[in-house]
Amino acid sequence: MRRLLVLVAALSLAACSQAPVTQEAKQAAAPQAGFPVTIENCGRKLTFDKPPAKVVTGYQPALETLLALGLGDRIGGRTNFSESPFLPGQKEQYDKIPEISDTIMLPQKEVMLAQGADFVLDNAMASFDSAGGYATVEELNAAGTPVYILGGWCSPEQVLEFTIDKTFADLRNLGAIFGVPDRVGKLINELQGKLADVNKRVAGRTPVKVLATDGGKGPVNAYGGAGLTHQMITLAGGVNVLADVKGDYTEVSAEKISAAQPDAVLVSDYATLRGEKMPTSPAKAAEAFAIAKNSPAAKEQRYLALPVAAQHPGYRNILAITDIARFLHPDAFTQ
């Protein structure tokens, strides 16, 4: 609104002085090609008259996705990420962006509203819970800050319904919102090429029985047969030993883990959680091996530390599928 008032005032002065309207003023007044854009997310319709210019990102996969699209210059604030290594080339860009929260969560309501952002990108609804002191999606929208949740992780039910196709849908939506469809098309082609390569390499091979865990001596924090992690295991040439458990991140009895007899284990890897130090991946793997002590995985001590950021919606999902496939079927990647 302020920019519009300034422009109107400038045009009025020009008219009074009978000076010609500048080319810059004409360009500012003209609508940008491809806009307005309306996108649906979490049952809400978000309309953009122009690309966002000051974005706040929540948990790291949101930031990673925008950086992969070459949109780092649009990010005005980000949360902290200190749980695992960065994707190649992104740490330098991360360091240049102002940190507005010292954890993976968005800042409290007053700080968040004071950012004056015109877009927020996050991976779940946790940072918009008024009970936790956060600005709600409705409050941010009223302040001119629309919120987009990656992967459609808008409710527990929708987390279970996630498919990898939604990662590509998110990229297309972001391409439209930021007016960079060509960049998105190039990135999607690259990622689909990676998926096709994995599919070709693991095709015809016996699926590897996989347990995906976040540790615990009983009950065990593990990933059931719905949602993102289950999808990644399947696409990487594995079979989830907890496929019959209706859940994404859930608790499973030690008895069920013992009976599952996995060939390999994926361990959620993160050093900190909301500022608190967490158990190491080797420690969590040891817990799994102690429970499934007679399994092939335990006998071979076979596990992969999987960055938990890869287990949330974002660009990293596709990269992680390749890493998991290489772990499960190393001989398929010798050429």
Coordinates of C-alpha atoms in Angstrom, one line a residue:
M1 CA 0.0 0.0 0.0
R2 CA 2.8 2.4 0.9
R3 CA 4.5 1.8 -2.5
L4 CA 1.2 2.4 -4.3
L5 CA 0.6 5.7 -2.4
V6 CA 4.2 6.9 -3.3
L7 CA 3.6 6.0 -7.0
V8 CA 0.2 7.8 -7.0
A9 CA 1.8 10.9 -5.5
A10 CA 4.6 10.8 -8.0
L11 CA 2.2 10.5 -10.9
S12 CA 0.1 13.4 -9.5
L13 CA 3.2 15.7 -9.3
A14 CA 4.1 14.7 -12.8
A15 CA 0.7 15.6 -14.1
C16 CA 0.7 18.9 -12.3
S17 CA 4.0 19.9 -13.7
Q18 CA 3.1 18.5 -17.2
A19 CA 6.3 16.4 -17.1
P20 CA 6.1 13.1 -18.9
V21 CA 5.6 9.8 -17.0
T22 CA 8.9 8.0 -16.6
Q23 CA 9.5 4.6 -18.0
E24 CA 10.2 3.3 -14.5
A25 CA 6.8 4.5 -13.3
K26 CA 5.2 2.8 -16.2
Q27 CA 6.9 -0.5 -15.4
A28 CA 6.0 -0.2 -11.7
A29 CA 2.3 0.3 -12.5
A30 CA 2.2 -2.5 -15.1
P31 CA 1.2 -6.0 -13.8
Q32 CA 3.9 -8.6 -14.0
A33 CA 3.5 -11.3 -16.6
G34 CA 2.0 -14.4 -15.1
F35 CA 0.4 -12.7 -12.2
P36 CA -1.9 -12.7 -10.3
V37 CA -1.4 -16.4 -9.3
T38 CA -3.7 -18.4 -7.1
I39 CA -2.5 -21.5 -5.4
E40 CA -4.4 -23.9 -3.1
N41 CA -2.6 -25.2 0.0
C42 CA -4.1 -26.7 3.2
G43 CA -7.6 -26.1 1.9
R44 CA -6.8 -22.3 1.5
K45 CA -6.5 -20.3 -1.7
L46 CA -3.4 -18.1 -1.7
T47 CA -3.3 -15.3 -4.3
F48 CA -0.1 -13.4 -5.2
D49 CA -0.2 -10.2 -7.3
K50 CA 3.6 -10.3 -7.6
P51 CA 6.4 -12.6 -6.5
P52 CA 7.3 -12.6 -2.8
A53 CA 10.2 -10.4 -2.0
K54 CA 10.8 -11.0 1.7
V55 CA 10.3 -14.6 2.7
V56 CA 10.7 -16.3 6.1
T57 CA 11.5 -20.1 6.0
G58 CA 10.8 -22.5 8.9
Y59 CA 12.4 -25.9 9.2
Q60 CA 15.5 -26.4 7.0
P61 CA 13.9 -28.4 4.1
A62 CA 11.9 -25.3 3.3
L63 CA 15.0 -23.2 3.0
E64 CA 16.8 -25.9 1.0
T65 CA 14.0 -26.0 -1.5
L66 CA 14.1 -22.3 -2.2
L67 CA 17.9 -22.3 -2.4
A68 CA 17.7 -25.1 -4.9
L69 CA 15.5 -22.8 -7.0
G70 CA 18.0 -20.0 -6.8
L71 CA 15.8 -17.9 -4.6
G72 CA 18.2 -17.2 -1.7
D73 CA 18.0 -13.5 -2.4
R74 CA 14.3 -13.5 -1.5
I75 CA 14.8 -15.0 2.0
G76 CA 14.7 -12.3 4.7
G77 CA 14.8 -14.6 7.7
R78 CA 15.3 -18.3 8.6
T79 CA 15.4 -20.6 11.6
N80 CA 18.4 -22.3 13.0
F81 CA 19.8 -25.6 11.6
S82 CA 22.5 -27.4 13.5
E83 CA 21.3 -31.0 13.5
S84 CA 23.2 -32.5 10.6
P85 CA 25.4 -31.6 7.6
F86 CA 24.1 -29.1 5.0
L87 CA 23.5 -30.0 1.4
P88 CA 26.5 -29.2 -0.8
G89 CA 27.0 -25.5 -1.4
Q90 CA 24.1 -24.4 0.9
K91 CA 26.0 -23.6 4.1
E92 CA 27.5 -20.4 2.6
Q93 CA 24.0 -19.1 1.6
Y94 CA 22.5 -20.1 4.9
D95 CA 25.1 -18.1 6.8
K96 CA 24.2 -14.9 4.8
I97 CA 20.5 -15.1 5.8
P98 CA 19.4 -13.4 9.1
E99 CA 18.6 -16.0 11.8
I100 CA 15.3 -15.1 13.5
S101 CA 15.0 -18.2 15.7
D102 CA 17.7 -20.2 17.5
T103 CA 15.7 -23.5 17.0
I104 CA 14.1 -25.2 14.0
M105 CA 10.7 -23.5 15.1
L106 CA 9.6 -20.1 13.9
P107 CA 9.9 -17.3 16.4
Q108 CA 7.2 -16.4 18.8
K109 CA 4.2 -14.4 17.6
E110 CA 5.4 -10.8 18.2
V111 CA 8.8 -11.5 16.6
M112 CA 7.3 -13.3 13.7
L113 CA 4.7 -10.6 12.9
A114 CA 7.4 -7.9 13.2
Q115 CA 9.3 -9.5 10.3
G116 CA 7.0 -7.9 7.7
A117 CA 7.4 -10.9 5.5
D118 CA 5.2 -11.4 2.4
F119 CA 5.5 -15.2 2.4
V120 CA 6.2 -18.0 4.9
L121 CA 7.3 -21.5 3.8
D122 CA 7.4 -24.3 6.3
N123 CA 7.0 -28.1 6.6
A124 CA 4.3 -28.6 9.2
M125 CA 1.8 -26.7 11.3
A126 CA 3.7 -26.9 14.6
S127 CA 5.1 -23.4 14.3
F128 CA 1.6 -21.9 13.9
D129 CA 0.1 -23.2 17.1
S130 CA -1.3 -20.4 19.3
A131 CA -0.9 -22.6 22.4
G132 CA 2.8 -22.5 21.9
G133 CA 2.9 -18.7 21.6
Y134 CA 3.2 -18.7 17.8
A135 CA 1.4 -16.6 15.3
T136 CA -1.4 -18.6 13.7
V137 CA -1.8 -19.0 9.9
E138 CA -4.9 -16.8 10.1
E139 CA -3.0 -14.0 12.0
L140 CA -0.1 -14.1 9.5
N141 CA -2.5 -14.0 6.6
A142 CA -4.3 -11.0 8.0
A143 CA -0.9 -9.3 8.3
G144 CA -0.3 -9.9 4.6
T145 CA 2.0 -12.9 5.1
P146 CA 0.5 -16.0 3.4
V147 CA 1.7 -19.4 4.6
Y148 CA 2.5 -22.4 2.5
I149 CA 3.0 -25.8 4.0
L150 CA 5.2 -28.2 2.0
G151 CA 4.0 -31.7 1.2
G152 CA 0.4 -30.9 2.3
W153 CA 1.5 -31.8 5.9
C154 CA -1.4 -29.8 7.2
S155 CA -2.9 -32.4 9.5
P156 CA -2.0 -35.8 10.9
E157 CA -4.2 -37.5 8.3
Q158 CA -2.5 -35.6 5.5
V159 CA 0.9 -36.6 6.7
L160 CA -0.1 -40.2 6.2
E161 CA -1.4 -39.5 2.7
F162 CA 1.8 -38.0 1.5
T163 CA 3.3 -39.2 -1.8
I164 CA 6.5 -38.2 -3.6
D165 CA 4.3 -36.6 -6.3
K166 CA 3.5 -33.9 -3.8
T167 CA 7.2 -32.8 -3.8
F168 CA 7.0 -32.1 -7.5
A169 CA 3.6 -30.4 -7.0
D170 CA 5.2 -28.1 -4.4
L171 CA 8.0 -27.2 -6.8
R172 CA 5.5 -26.3 -9.5
N173 CA 3.5 -24.2 -7.1
L174 CA 6.6 -22.4 -5.9
G175 CA 7.6 -21.8 -9.5
A176 CA 4.3 -20.1 -10.1
I177 CA 4.4 -18.1 -6.9
F178 CA 7.9 -16.8 -7.6
G179 CA 7.5 -16.5 -11.3
V180 CA 10.3 -18.9 -12.1
P181 CA 8.6 -21.8 -14.0
D182 CA 11.7 -22.4 -16.2
R183 CA 14.0 -22.9 -13.2
V184 CA 11.4 -25.3 -11.7
G185 CA 11.1 -27.2 -14.9
K186 CA 14.8 -27.7 -15.1
L187 CA 15.0 -28.9 -11.5
I188 CA 12.1 -31.2 -11.9
N189 CA 13.6 -32.8 -14.9
E190 CA 16.9 -33.3 -13.0
L191 CA 15.1 -34.9 -10.0
Q192 CA 12.9 -37.1 -12.1
G193 CA 16.1 -38.2 -13.9
K194 CA 17.5 -39.2 -10.5
L195 CA 14.4 -41.2 -9.6
A196 CA 14.4 -42.9 -13.0
D197 CA 18.1 -43.9 -12.6
V198 CA 17.4 -45.4 -9.2
N199 CA 14.4 -47.3 -10.5
K200 CA 16.5 -48.7 -13.3
R201 CA 19.3 -49.8 -11.0
V202 CA 17.1 -51.6 -8.4
A203 CA 14.6 -53.1 -10.9
G204 CA 14.5 -56.8 -10.6
R205 CA 16.5 -57.0 -7.4
T206 CA 15.2 -58.6 -4.3
P207 CA 13.8 -55.8 -2.0
V208 CA 15.9 -55.4 1.2
K209 CA 13.9 -55.6 4.4
V210 CA 14.3 -52.3 6.2
L211 CA 13.5 -51.0 9.6
A212 CA 13.4 -47.2 9.9
T213 CA 13.8 -46.1 13.5
D214 CA 14.4 -43.0 15.7
G215 CA 15.7 -45.1 18.6
G216 CA 14.2 -46.3 21.8
K217 CA 14.5 -49.5 23.9
G218 CA 10.7 -50.2 24.0
P219 CA 8.5 -48.9 22.7
V220 CA 10.6 -48.0 19.7
N221 CA 10.2 -44.8 17.8
A222 CA 9.8 -46.0 14.2
Y223 CA 8.2 -45.4 10.8
G224 CA 5.2 -47.4 9.7
G225 CA 3.7 -48.2 6.4
A226 CA 2.3 -44.7 5.5
G227 CA 3.8 -41.4 4.6
L228 CA 7.1 -40.1 3.4
T229 CA 9.7 -42.4 4.9
H230 CA 7.8 -45.5 3.8
Q231 CA 7.7 -44.1 0.3
M232 CA 11.4 -43.5 0.2
I233 CA 12.2 -47.0 1.4
T234 CA 9.9 -48.5 -1.4
L235 CA 11.3 -46.3 -4.1
A236 CA 14.9 -47.1 -3.1
G237 CA 14.4 -50.8 -3.5
G238 CA 13.5 -51.7 0.0
V239 CA 10.4 -53.2 1.8
N240 CA 9.4 -51.6 5.1
V241 CA 9.2 -54.3 7.8
L242 CA 6.5 -52.2 9.5
A243 CA 4.4 -51.8 6.4
D244 CA 1.4 -53.2 8.3
V245 CA 1.6 -50.4 10.9
K246 CA -0.7 -47.5 10.0
G247 CA 1.5 -44.6 10.9
D248 CA 4.4 -42.4 9.8
Y249 CA 6.4 -41.6 12.9
T250 CA 4.9 -43.7 15.6
E251 CA 5.7 -46.1 18.6
V252 CA 6.1 -49.8 18.0
S253 CA 6.6 -52.5 20.6
A254 CA 10.0 -54.1 21.1
E255 CA 8.4 -57.5 20.4
K256 CA 7.3 -56.4 17.0
I257 CA 10.7 -55.0 16.2
S258 CA 12.4 -58.2 17.3
A259 CA 10.1 -60.3 15.1
A260 CA 10.6 -58.1 12.1
Q261 CA 14.1 -59.5 11.2
P262 CA 15.3 -56.5 9.2
D263 CA 18.2 -56.8 6.8
A264 CA 19.1 -53.2 7.2
V265 CA 18.3 -50.2 9.5
L266 CA 17.7 -46.5 8.7
V267 CA 18.4 -44.3 11.7
S268 CA 17.0 -40.8 11.9
D269 CA 20.0 -38.6 12.4
Y270 CA 19.9 -35.2 14.2
A271 CA 22.3 -33.8 16.8
T272 CA 19.9 -31.4 18.4
L273 CA 16.1 -30.9 18.8
R274 CA 14.9 -27.4 19.8
G275 CA 18.3 -26.7 21.4
E276 CA 18.6 -30.0 23.3
K277 CA 21.3 -32.5 22.5
M278 CA 19.9 -35.8 21.2
P279 CA 21.2 -39.4 21.1
T280 CA 23.7 -40.2 18.3
S281 CA 22.8 -42.3 15.3
P282 CA 25.3 -45.1 16.4
A283 CA 23.6 -45.2 19.8
K284 CA 20.1 -45.5 18.3
A285 CA 21.3 -48.1 15.9
A286 CA 22.8 -50.1 18.8
E287 CA 19.4 -50.0 20.5
A288 CA 17.7 -51.4 17.4
F289 CA 20.3 -54.1 17.0
A290 CA 19.9 -55.1 20.7
I291 CA 16.2 -55.6 20.2
A292 CA 16.5 -57.4 16.8
K293 CA 19.6 -59.2 17.9
N294 CA 19.2 -62.2 15.7
S295 CA 18.4 -60.2 12.6
P296 CA 20.7 -60.0 9.5
A297 CA 20.9 -56.2 10.2
A298 CA 22.2 -56.8 13.8
K299 CA 24.7 -59.5 12.7
E300 CA 26.1 -57.2 10.1
Q301 CA 25.7 -54.0 12.1
R302 CA 24.2 -52.6 8.9
Y303 CA 22.6 -49.2 9.2
L304 CA 22.5 -45.8 7.5
A305 CA 22.3 -42.5 9.4
L306 CA 19.5 -40.7 7.5
P307 CA 19.3 -36.9 8.1
V308 CA 15.9 -36.3 9.6
A309 CA 15.5 -33.3 7.4
A310 CA 15.2 -35.8 4.5
Q311 CA 12.2 -37.3 6.3
H312 CA 10.3 -34.0 5.9
P313 CA 8.8 -32.7 2.7
G314 CA 11.2 -30.8 0.5
Y315 CA 13.8 -31.0 -2.3
R316 CA 16.1 -33.2 -0.2
N317 CA 13.6 -36.1 -0.4
I318 CA 14.6 -37.1 -3.9
L319 CA 18.3 -36.9 -3.1
A320 CA 17.8 -39.1 -0.1
I321 CA 16.1 -41.8 -2.2
T322 CA 19.3 -42.1 -4.1
D323 CA 21.4 -42.3 -0.9
I324 CA 19.1 -45.0 0.5
A325 CA 19.2 -47.1 -2.7
R326 CA 22.9 -46.9 -2.8
F327 CA 23.0 -48.2 0.8
L328 CA 20.5 -51.0 0.2
H329 CA 21.9 -52.1 -3.2
P330 CA 25.6 -51.0 -3.3
D331 CA 26.4 -53.4 -6.2
A332 CA 23.8 -51.6 -8.4
F333 CA 25.9 -48.4 -8.3
T334 CA 29.2 -49.8 -9.2
Q335 CA 28.9 -48.5 -12.8

